[in-house]
Coordinates of C-alpha atoms in Angstrom, one line a residue:
M134 CA 120.6 87.0 111.3
L135 CA 117.3 89.2 111.5
K136 CA 118.3 92.0 109.5
K137 CA 119.5 89.9 106.4
T138 CA 115.7 88.0 106.6
L139 CA 114.2 91.4 106.6
T140 CA 116.1 92.3 103.6
L141 CA 115.0 89.5 101.8
L142 CA 111.5 90.9 102.0
L143 CA 112.2 93.8 100.6
A144 CA 114.2 92.5 97.4
W145 CA 111.5 93.4 94.6
L146 CA 111.6 97.4 94.7
A147 CA 109.5 99.6 92.6
C148 CA 111.4 100.9 89.3
Q149 CA 109.7 101.9 86.0
G150 CA 106.5 101.3 84.1
S151 CA 102.9 99.8 84.6
P152 CA 102.4 96.8 86.7
A153 CA 101.8 93.5 85.0
W154 CA 100.9 89.6 85.9
A155 CA 100.3 86.7 85.2
A156 CA 99.0 83.5 87.4
H157 CA 102.6 82.5 87.5
A158 CA 104.2 85.9 87.9
F159 CA 103.8 89.5 89.0
S160 CA 106.3 92.9 87.7
L161 CA 106.2 96.4 88.5
Y162 CA 107.7 96.3 85.2
A163 CA 105.4 95.5 81.9
T164 CA 106.1 91.8 81.2
P165 CA 108.1 89.2 83.2
K166 CA 111.0 87.4 81.7
Y167 CA 109.9 84.2 82.2
P168 CA 106.9 82.8 80.3
A169 CA 104.1 80.8 82.0
D170 CA 105.7 77.7 80.9
F171 CA 109.3 78.3 82.4
T172 CA 111.1 75.6 83.8
H173 CA 113.5 76.9 85.7
F174 CA 115.6 80.0 85.9
G175 CA 118.3 80.9 83.5
Y176 CA 121.2 81.3 86.0
V177 CA 121.1 77.6 87.5
N178 CA 121.5 74.1 86.3
P179 CA 117.8 72.3 86.0
D180 CA 119.5 68.9 85.6
A181 CA 122.2 69.2 88.8
P182 CA 122.9 66.6 90.7
K183 CA 121.6 66.3 94.6
R184 CA 124.2 64.8 96.4
G185 CA 127.5 65.7 98.5
T186 CA 127.7 67.6 101.4
L187 CA 129.0 71.3 101.5
H188 CA 131.0 72.2 104.5
L189 CA 131.1 76.4 105.2
A190 CA 132.1 78.7 107.8
N191 CA 129.5 81.0 109.2
P192 CA 129.2 83.4 106.6
D193 CA 128.8 86.4 108.6
R194 CA 130.1 88.0 111.9
R195 CA 128.1 85.7 114.4
T196 CA 130.5 83.4 116.1
S197 CA 127.7 81.1 117.7
F198 CA 123.4 81.0 117.8
D199 CA 120.9 80.5 120.4
K200 CA 117.8 80.2 118.6
F201 CA 115.8 79.2 115.2
N202 CA 113.7 81.9 115.2
P203 CA 115.1 84.2 112.6
F204 CA 112.2 86.8 113.3
S205 CA 112.2 87.7 116.7
L206 CA 114.4 90.2 117.8
K207 CA 116.5 88.9 121.0
G208 CA 119.1 86.2 120.2
V209 CA 121.3 85.7 117.4
S210 CA 119.8 83.2 114.9
A211 CA 121.6 80.0 113.4
A212 CA 123.7 80.3 110.6
G213 CA 121.6 79.1 107.1
V214 CA 117.9 79.0 109.2
S215 CA 116.3 81.7 107.3
D216 CA 117.1 80.8 103.7
L217 CA 117.1 77.0 103.9
M218 CA 113.8 75.9 105.9
F219 CA 111.4 79.3 105.3
E220 CA 109.8 80.2 102.2
S221 CA 107.3 83.2 101.1
L222 CA 104.3 82.9 98.5
A223 CA 106.5 83.9 95.4
V224 CA 110.3 85.0 95.1
G225 CA 112.5 87.3 93.1
S226 CA 114.0 86.4 90.2
S227 CA 118.0 87.2 90.5
D228 CA 118.1 88.7 86.8
E229 CA 115.1 91.1 86.9
V230 CA 114.4 93.9 89.4
A231 CA 111.0 94.3 90.5
T232 CA 109.4 90.8 89.6
M233 CA 108.5 87.7 91.4
Y234 CA 107.6 84.7 90.6
G235 CA 105.0 81.6 92.4
L236 CA 106.5 79.4 95.1
L237 CA 103.9 78.7 97.8
A238 CA 101.6 80.1 95.7
D239 CA 100.5 79.4 92.1
D240 CA 98.4 82.0 91.2
M241 CA 98.6 85.6 92.1
A242 CA 96.7 89.0 91.0
L243 CA 96.6 92.5 92.0
A244 CA 93.2 94.1 92.7
P245 CA 92.0 96.6 89.9
D246 CA 92.3 99.7 92.4
R247 CA 95.5 98.2 93.6
M248 CA 94.2 97.8 96.9
S249 CA 94.5 94.6 97.9
M250 CA 96.8 91.3 96.5
T251 CA 95.3 87.8 96.3
F252 CA 97.5 84.8 95.9
R253 CA 96.0 80.9 95.3
L254 CA 98.7 78.6 97.3
N255 CA 99.8 75.6 95.2
P256 CA 98.0 72.2 96.4
K257 CA 101.0 70.3 96.5
A258 CA 102.8 72.5 98.9
R259 CA 103.6 71.2 102.1
F260 CA 105.5 72.0 105.5
N261 CA 108.3 69.5 106.6
N262 CA 106.0 67.5 108.4
G263 CA 103.9 66.7 106.1
D264 CA 101.0 69.0 106.4
P265 CA 99.4 71.1 103.6
V266 CA 100.2 74.5 103.6
L267 CA 97.1 76.6 104.2
A268 CA 95.4 79.9 104.0
A269 CA 95.2 79.6 107.8
D270 CA 98.9 79.7 108.1
V271 CA 99.8 82.3 105.7
K272 CA 97.1 84.6 107.9
H273 CA 99.5 83.0 111.1
S274 CA 102.5 84.2 109.8
F275 CA 101.6 87.3 108.7
D276 CA 99.7 88.5 111.7
T277 CA 102.3 86.6 114.2
L278 CA 104.9 88.5 112.9
M279 CA 103.2 91.9 112.9
S280 CA 102.2 91.3 116.3
K281 CA 104.8 89.3 118.0
G282 CA 108.0 89.8 115.5
A283 CA 110.7 91.9 115.7
P284 CA 109.7 95.8 115.6
Q285 CA 110.7 96.1 112.1
F286 CA 108.0 94.1 110.6
K287 CA 105.7 96.4 111.8
T288 CA 107.4 99.2 109.7
I289 CA 107.5 97.0 106.5
F290 CA 104.0 96.0 106.8
A291 CA 102.8 98.8 107.7
D292 CA 100.7 100.0 104.7
V293 CA 99.0 96.6 104.5
K294 CA 95.8 96.6 106.3
Q295 CA 95.0 93.0 106.7
C296 CA 95.6 89.6 105.5
V297 CA 92.4 87.7 105.1
V298 CA 91.4 83.9 104.1
L299 CA 88.9 83.7 101.3
D300 CA 88.9 79.4 101.2
E301 CA 91.4 77.2 102.4
R302 CA 93.8 77.8 99.6
T303 CA 93.3 81.5 98.9
V304 CA 94.8 84.4 101.0
R305 CA 94.3 88.4 100.4
F306 CA 96.5 91.2 101.8
D307 CA 94.2 94.1 102.0
F308 CA 96.2 97.5 101.7
K309 CA 95.8 100.7 103.7
T310 CA 97.4 102.9 100.8
K311 CA 98.2 102.5 97.0
N312 CA 102.0 101.9 97.7
H313 CA 103.7 100.8 94.7
E314 CA 105.4 98.4 96.3
L315 CA 102.9 96.5 98.8
P316 CA 102.6 93.5 95.9
L317 CA 105.8 92.8 96.2
I318 CA 106.5 92.5 100.1
V319 CA 103.4 91.1 100.9
G320 CA 104.3 88.2 98.4
G321 CA 107.9 88.0 100.6
V322 CA 105.8 87.1 103.7
P323 CA 107.4 84.2 105.3
V324 CA 105.5 81.0 106.1
F325 CA 105.5 78.7 108.5
S326 CA 103.1 76.5 110.7
R327 CA 100.4 77.3 113.1
K328 CA 101.9 74.0 114.7
W329 CA 105.3 75.7 115.5
A330 CA 106.3 75.9 118.9
A331 CA 102.3 76.1 119.9
G332 CA 102.0 76.9 123.0
T333 CA 105.1 79.1 123.3
S334 CA 105.7 82.8 123.5
F335 CA 106.8 83.6 119.9
D336 CA 109.4 85.8 120.7
K337 CA 110.4 82.8 123.2
I338 CA 110.8 80.1 120.3
Q339 CA 114.7 78.9 120.7
L340 CA 116.0 75.5 119.9
E341 CA 112.7 74.2 118.5
A342 CA 113.0 73.1 114.7
P343 CA 110.6 75.0 112.6
I344 CA 107.6 73.5 110.7
A345 CA 108.3 75.2 107.8
T346 CA 108.4 74.4 103.8
G347 CA 112.0 75.2 102.7
P348 CA 114.0 72.3 101.3
Y349 CA 116.2 71.3 104.4
L350 CA 115.4 69.9 107.7
I351 CA 117.9 70.3 110.7
E352 CA 119.5 66.9 111.3
R353 CA 121.8 68.0 113.8
Y354 CA 123.7 71.0 116.0
D355 CA 126.2 71.8 118.6
V356 CA 125.6 75.3 120.1
G357 CA 128.6 77.5 119.6
R358 CA 130.2 75.0 117.2
S359 CA 128.6 73.6 114.4
I360 CA 124.6 73.4 112.5
T361 CA 124.2 70.4 110.0
Y362 CA 121.0 70.7 107.6
R363 CA 119.9 67.6 105.7
R364 CA 118.0 68.0 102.5
N365 CA 114.6 67.3 103.1
P366 CA 113.9 63.9 100.8
D367 CA 109.9 64.9 100.6
Y368 CA 110.6 68.5 99.9
W369 CA 107.5 69.4 98.0
G370 CA 108.7 72.2 95.6
A371 CA 112.1 70.1 94.0
E372 CA 110.2 70.8 90.5
V373 CA 108.6 73.6 90.9
P374 CA 110.1 76.2 88.3
S375 CA 111.4 78.9 90.8
R376 CA 113.2 76.0 92.6
R377 CA 114.7 73.9 90.1
G378 CA 117.9 73.2 89.7
M379 CA 118.9 75.1 93.2
Y380 CA 119.6 73.3 96.4
N381 CA 121.9 70.7 95.3
F382 CA 123.8 69.6 98.4
E383 CA 122.4 66.6 100.0
R384 CA 123.8 68.5 103.4
I385 CA 125.1 71.6 104.3
L386 CA 127.5 72.0 107.3
Y387 CA 128.3 75.3 109.1
R388 CA 131.1 75.3 111.3
F389 CA 131.6 78.9 113.4
Y390 CA 135.2 80.3 113.8
K391 CA 135.8 83.0 116.5
D392 CA 137.5 85.3 114.1
D393 CA 138.6 85.8 110.6
V394 CA 142.3 84.6 111.3
A395 CA 140.9 81.0 112.5
R396 CA 138.4 80.8 109.8
L397 CA 141.1 81.4 107.1
E398 CA 143.3 79.0 108.6
A399 CA 140.6 76.4 108.9
F400 CA 140.0 76.9 105.5
K401 CA 143.3 76.2 104.1
A402 CA 143.8 73.1 106.3
G403 CA 140.7 72.0 104.3
E404 CA 138.2 72.2 107.1
F405 CA 135.4 73.8 104.8
D406 CA 135.1 74.3 101.4
V407 CA 134.1 78.3 100.1
V408 CA 135.0 81.5 101.8
V409 CA 133.8 84.8 100.6
E410 CA 136.7 87.3 101.5
Y411 CA 136.0 91.0 102.6
S412 CA 139.6 91.9 103.3
A413 CA 141.7 93.5 100.8
K414 CA 144.8 92.7 102.6
N415 CA 143.8 89.0 102.8
W416 CA 142.8 88.6 99.4
A417 CA 146.5 90.3 98.0
R418 CA 148.5 88.4 100.6
S419 CA 147.0 85.4 102.3
Y420 CA 145.3 83.3 99.2
K421 CA 148.7 82.0 98.0
G422 CA 150.5 78.7 98.1
P423 CA 150.9 75.2 96.7
K424 CA 147.4 74.2 96.9
F425 CA 146.5 77.5 94.9
A426 CA 149.3 76.9 92.7
S427 CA 148.2 73.7 92.0
G428 CA 144.5 74.2 91.4
E429 CA 143.5 72.2 94.5
I430 CA 142.3 75.8 95.5
I431 CA 140.5 78.3 92.8
K432 CA 141.0 82.0 93.7
R433 CA 138.1 83.9 91.5
E434 CA 136.6 87.4 91.6
L435 CA 132.7 87.1 90.3
T436 CA 131.2 89.8 88.6
H437 CA 127.9 91.4 89.5
S438 CA 125.6 94.5 88.9
N439 CA 125.0 95.1 92.6
S440 CA 124.4 98.4 93.6
A441 CA 127.0 99.2 96.2
G442 CA 124.6 100.6 98.7
M443 CA 126.0 102.4 101.6
Q444 CA 129.0 101.3 104.4
G445 CA 130.5 103.7 106.7
F446 CA 131.2 105.0 109.8
V447 CA 127.9 105.3 111.0
M448 CA 127.1 108.9 114.0
N449 CA 124.9 108.2 116.5
L450 CA 122.8 111.3 116.6
R451 CA 121.5 110.4 119.8
R452 CA 124.5 111.5 121.5
P453 CA 125.2 114.8 121.9
Q454 CA 128.6 115.1 120.5
F455 CA 127.3 114.2 116.8
Q456 CA 124.3 116.7 117.0
D457 CA 125.9 119.5 115.1
V458 CA 126.3 119.3 111.1
R459 CA 129.5 121.0 111.6
V460 CA 130.9 118.4 114.1
R461 CA 130.0 115.6 111.4
R462 CA 131.4 117.6 108.5
A463 CA 134.8 118.0 110.5
L464 CA 134.7 114.0 111.5
G465 CA 134.3 113.0 107.4
L466 CA 137.4 115.3 106.7
A467 CA 139.6 113.5 109.2
L468 CA 139.3 109.7 107.4
D469 CA 142.0 109.8 104.8
Y470 CA 140.3 107.2 102.4
E471 CA 143.1 107.8 99.5
W472 CA 145.9 106.9 101.9
M473 CA 144.2 104.0 103.1
N474 CA 143.5 102.3 99.5
R475 CA 146.8 102.8 99.0
Q476 CA 148.6 101.6 102.0
L477 CA 145.8 99.1 103.5
F478 CA 143.5 98.0 100.4
Y479 CA 146.0 97.5 98.0
G480 CA 144.2 99.7 95.3
Q481 CA 141.1 97.4 95.6
Y482 CA 138.2 99.4 96.3
K483 CA 136.4 102.7 95.2
R484 CA 135.1 105.4 97.5
I485 CA 131.5 105.2 98.4
Y486 CA 129.7 108.4 97.7
S487 CA 125.8 108.2 97.8
F488 CA 123.4 106.2 99.9
F489 CA 122.4 104.6 96.6
N490 CA 126.0 104.0 95.6
N491 CA 126.6 103.1 91.8
S492 CA 123.2 103.2 90.7
D493 CA 120.8 105.4 88.9
M494 CA 119.6 106.6 92.0
A495 CA 122.7 108.6 93.2
A496 CA 122.4 112.5 93.7
T497 CA 125.3 114.4 91.6
G498 CA 125.8 117.9 90.7
L499 CA 123.1 120.4 91.1
P500 CA 119.6 119.1 91.4
S501 CA 117.3 118.0 88.5
E502 CA 114.0 119.7 87.4
G503 CA 112.5 116.7 88.9
E504 CA 114.2 117.0 92.2
L505 CA 114.0 120.5 92.2
R506 CA 109.9 120.0 92.1
L507 CA 110.1 117.9 95.3
L508 CA 112.6 119.8 97.0
E509 CA 111.5 123.3 96.8
P510 CA 107.9 122.7 99.0
L511 CA 110.7 121.6 101.2
R512 CA 112.7 124.7 101.3
D513 CA 111.9 126.0 104.7
K514 CA 113.0 122.7 106.3
L515 CA 116.0 122.2 104.3
D516 CA 119.8 123.5 104.5
P517 CA 120.1 125.7 101.7
A518 CA 123.2 124.2 100.8
V519 CA 121.1 120.9 99.4
F520 CA 119.9 123.4 96.2
G521 CA 123.5 123.7 95.3
P522 CA 125.6 120.8 94.2
A523 CA 125.8 117.1 96.1
P524 CA 128.4 116.9 98.5
V525 CA 131.3 114.7 97.7
P526 CA 134.0 113.0 99.8
P527 CA 136.8 114.9 101.0
S528 CA 140.0 113.9 99.2
T529 CA 143.9 113.9 100.2
D530 CA 145.0 113.7 96.7
P531 CA 146.7 117.1 95.3
P532 CA 146.0 119.5 95.2
S533 CA 144.5 118.5 98.8
S534 CA 146.2 117.1 101.5
L535 CA 145.0 115.6 105.2
R536 CA 146.6 118.4 106.4
A537 CA 144.4 120.8 104.9
N538 CA 141.6 118.7 105.3
L539 CA 142.5 118.6 109.2
L540 CA 143.0 122.4 109.1
A541 CA 139.1 122.4 107.8
A542 CA 138.0 120.6 110.2
R543 CA 139.4 122.2 113.4
D544 CA 137.8 125.5 111.6
L545 CA 134.6 123.7 111.6
L546 CA 135.0 122.4 115.2
A547 CA 135.7 126.0 116.3
Q548 CA 132.5 127.1 114.7
A549 CA 130.6 124.4 116.6
G550 CA 131.8 125.3 120.1
W551 CA 134.8 123.1 120.4
E552 CA 138.5 124.4 121.2
Y553 CA 141.4 122.9 122.1
R554 CA 142.8 123.7 125.5
D555 CA 144.3 121.7 128.2
G556 CA 145.6 118.8 126.3
A557 CA 142.0 117.9 124.5
L558 CA 139.0 119.6 122.7
R559 CA 136.8 120.7 124.8
N560 CA 133.3 122.7 124.9
A561 CA 132.6 126.1 126.7
R562 CA 132.1 124.0 129.9
G563 CA 135.2 122.6 129.7
E564 CA 134.2 118.9 128.5
P565 CA 136.4 117.3 126.4
F566 CA 135.6 115.8 122.9
S567 CA 135.3 111.9 123.2
F568 CA 133.5 108.8 122.0
E569 CA 133.8 105.0 121.5
I570 CA 133.9 103.4 118.1
L571 CA 132.4 100.3 118.4
D572 CA 133.3 97.1 116.0
D573 CA 133.0 93.1 116.2
Q574 CA 135.2 92.9 113.1
S575 CA 138.9 92.5 114.0
A576 CA 140.1 92.8 110.4
L577 CA 138.7 96.5 110.8
S578 CA 141.0 97.3 113.4
R579 CA 144.0 98.7 111.5
V580 CA 141.2 100.9 109.4
I581 CA 139.5 102.3 112.8
S582 CA 143.4 103.0 113.9
V583 CA 144.5 105.0 111.4
Y584 CA 141.2 106.9 111.5
V585 CA 141.4 107.4 115.3
R586 CA 144.9 108.6 114.9
N587 CA 143.5 111.5 112.8
L588 CA 141.2 112.1 115.1
Q589 CA 143.6 112.6 117.9
K590 CA 145.0 115.2 116.0
L591 CA 142.2 117.2 116.3
G592 CA 142.4 116.9 120.1
I593 CA 139.4 114.5 120.0
Q594 CA 139.5 111.4 122.0
V595 CA 138.5 108.2 121.0
N596 CA 138.2 104.7 122.5
Q597 CA 138.5 102.0 119.9
R598 CA 136.3 98.8 121.2
T599 CA 135.8 95.2 119.7
A600 CA 133.5 93.1 120.9
D601 CA 131.6 89.5 120.5
Y602 CA 129.1 89.5 117.7
A603 CA 126.4 89.2 120.2
L604 CA 127.3 91.9 122.3
V605 CA 127.2 94.1 119.5
Q606 CA 124.2 93.2 118.2
K607 CA 122.6 93.6 121.4
R608 CA 123.8 97.1 121.8
M609 CA 122.5 97.9 118.5
E610 CA 119.2 96.5 118.6
E611 CA 119.4 98.9 121.7
F612 CA 121.0 101.9 120.1
D613 CA 123.9 101.7 122.8
F614 CA 126.7 103.2 120.4
D615 CA 128.4 106.5 119.8
M616 CA 129.9 105.4 116.5
T617 CA 130.2 102.0 114.7
S618 CA 131.0 100.5 111.1
I619 CA 127.9 99.4 109.3
R620 CA 127.0 97.9 106.3
F621 CA 123.4 98.5 105.0
P622 CA 122.0 95.8 102.8
D623 CA 122.0 96.5 98.9
V624 CA 118.7 97.4 97.2
T625 CA 118.3 97.3 93.3
S626 CA 115.9 100.3 93.7
P627 CA 115.0 101.8 97.0
G628 CA 111.3 101.3 98.7
N629 CA 109.6 100.8 101.7
E630 CA 112.9 99.6 103.3
M631 CA 113.7 103.5 103.4
F632 CA 110.8 103.8 106.4
D633 CA 113.0 101.4 108.1
M634 CA 116.2 103.0 107.4
F635 CA 115.5 107.1 108.0
G636 CA 111.8 107.4 109.4
S637 CA 111.4 109.1 112.3
K638 CA 109.0 106.8 113.7
A639 CA 111.6 103.6 112.9
A640 CA 114.4 105.9 115.3
D641 CA 112.5 104.8 118.1
Q642 CA 112.1 101.1 117.2
P643 CA 114.7 99.3 119.0
G644 CA 116.6 97.0 116.6
S645 CA 115.6 99.1 113.3
N646 CA 117.8 100.1 110.6
N647 CA 117.9 103.7 111.6
A648 CA 121.1 103.6 113.8
W649 CA 121.8 107.1 113.5
G650 CA 118.4 108.2 114.8
L651 CA 117.6 110.3 112.1
K652 CA 114.2 112.4 112.7
D653 CA 113.6 115.0 110.1
P654 CA 110.2 116.0 108.4
A655 CA 111.8 116.7 105.2
V656 CA 113.0 113.1 105.0
D657 CA 110.1 111.7 106.1
R658 CA 108.1 113.0 103.2
L659 CA 110.6 112.3 100.8
V660 CA 110.7 108.8 101.6
E661 CA 106.9 109.0 101.1
I662 CA 107.3 110.4 98.0
L663 CA 109.5 107.7 96.8
V664 CA 107.5 104.9 97.8
K665 CA 104.3 106.1 96.2
A666 CA 106.5 106.8 92.9
T667 CA 105.0 104.7 90.0
T668 CA 106.8 105.4 87.4
W669 CA 110.8 105.4 86.5
P670 CA 111.4 108.8 86.3
D671 CA 109.1 109.7 89.5
L672 CA 111.1 106.9 91.4
V673 CA 114.9 108.3 90.2
A674 CA 114.3 111.8 91.0
S675 CA 112.5 111.4 94.4
A676 CA 115.5 108.9 95.3
R677 CA 118.0 111.4 94.1
A678 CA 116.4 113.8 96.4
L679 CA 116.1 112.1 99.3
D680 CA 120.1 111.0 98.7
R681 CA 121.1 114.9 98.0
V682 CA 119.4 115.4 101.6
L683 CA 121.1 112.7 103.4
L684 CA 124.3 113.8 102.2
H685 CA 124.2 117.4 103.6
K686 CA 123.3 116.0 106.9
H687 CA 126.5 114.2 107.1
I688 CA 125.4 111.1 109.3
V689 CA 128.1 109.1 108.0
V690 CA 131.6 108.7 107.3
T691 CA 131.5 106.6 104.2
H692 CA 133.5 103.7 103.6
W693 CA 134.5 101.9 100.1
Y694 CA 133.1 99.3 97.9
S695 CA 134.0 96.4 95.4
S696 CA 132.4 95.9 91.9
T697 CA 133.5 92.1 92.8
H698 CA 132.8 88.8 95.1
R699 CA 135.9 87.9 95.8
V700 CA 135.4 83.9 96.8
A701 CA 137.8 81.5 96.8
Y702 CA 136.8 77.5 96.7
R703 CA 138.0 74.1 96.8
N704 CA 138.1 72.4 93.1
R705 CA 135.0 69.9 93.6
F706 CA 132.0 72.3 92.4
G707 CA 129.8 72.7 89.7
I708 CA 129.1 76.1 88.9
P709 CA 126.1 77.5 86.4
A710 CA 127.3 78.5 83.0
V711 CA 125.4 81.8 83.4
A712 CA 125.7 84.1 86.6
P713 CA 122.7 86.0 88.0
L714 CA 122.9 89.8 87.5
Y715 CA 121.9 90.8 91.4
Y716 CA 123.2 88.1 94.1
Q717 CA 125.1 88.1 97.3
A718 CA 128.3 85.5 97.1
N719 CA 127.1 83.2 100.0
P720 CA 123.4 82.4 99.3
Y721 CA 124.1 82.0 95.3
V722 CA 127.0 79.4 96.3
V723 CA 124.7 77.4 98.9
S724 CA 121.7 77.9 96.5
S725 CA 123.2 76.9 92.7
W726 CA 126.1 75.4 93.3
W727 CA 126.6 71.1 93.2
E728 CA 129.0 68.9 94.2
E729 CA 131.2 67.9 90.9
K730 CA 134.0 65.7 92.8
P731 CA 133.3 64.2 96.2
R732 CA 135.0 65.5 99.1

């Protein structure tokens, strides 16, 4: 999935202190946790055996694939191809923030003026065809992503001036500005061979196996059904400290299922080994039976320290019915989260209240002095309410109620020119208020139905449409939707990805994360300030100021989050004794577990 791939490039984000580096690592903190002579990360088993086959289902909502190129816009890439086949110059550790350690590069240095970052390639680095990884391949990869990759790459690397080959194994990235995060961003450039599909337009590379450096090769595939990866017996990086103890399965096989019900039944039947469950109802009611009681299947909640990020019903501001903030506030008042959590979620969730939910970056209460210093110069561009308390999601807990919220929503709609008459909510021209909620998750249908029922009480006509993943992805890339449910990637702290999510330029770039179509000069300015922050207090203040402005725009009806990963797995795996702090469940299973018992 392209957005997941892009997220990996932004996994190391600025937080505090002055930058520090050594030949083996770079950090925006002071000193990297792991010294130059470290042998492995602390959350892996360096002696894990390399054997067995890990059977998995499609890890997200894609139900098929039609390409092996995860960096182009059109099409659906195969599950696993990005993580298992492509590597970067450096990788972040999962128990630190804003720190990267060499992978393809064994030496890195930031220029004294912070205007360039130089990487020296590990002489052992090899592509899966046996060719050495050279500086020319790095430059080719960067230039190709910028000129022919998905449009988001131009946003991500917007402040990178050029990639320069210094010698056969040394490359330098020159920067346009002193963007604090750029050293980490260029360290995450995915590298592939100049020979990969040579002579084919990059955006038309479909089912030609990548020539890349990752630990796995494509062994076989059946489009629409399955793909199997085999561990490369000549994988160059097995003993590199940032890879030792990782990617321990001899084979990884993904099977594709059309819906969540079929996938869950297939898991219980033994067709695959691990499932990460996102449905509270399923977790409470469906993970039971003799195999669970006997210990053949383990049901476990894995703790983590991830920020919760943002998830919610996103409104497309490109549509006229959503352009009045009073309308958007009214739509938020119609969602009864407290009832849903009791009746549908078995009390397993907490309400999302911020774009930087569950982190120090979330705006709460009145603006701090640091926030006011950033907001005051923008006062004439901001809603005066921004200078008051940060908005909190509507509640139906007593003394509040759904009835009171709907009455407030009706008043807001009336102020915006929408009145109920002739059986519908209509504007002055007599046009009914109607829109479509688009989604590709059948499990979310019951949640949407409850929300739609409340909207209908206001006279709003809603068409609830559940479609195939590929169709929804295409429509989202073209911003062809009214409202939809989106889960934005978690970040340990915000950085350059904010341009892609909220920047005015990204609003017109097909496939960007600015799904809401937000164009606001005050937001643009706050994102610029955030990205340039060089200290922890400055970053926190700028993130909170941005959060405060975004919350007052009411561009999303916030959802809910869980503080654990819900995972069920067959009792045949070894799991590291120490878990990382920041991780997603599916990549963690693939990269760090190993086979203890044969299937």
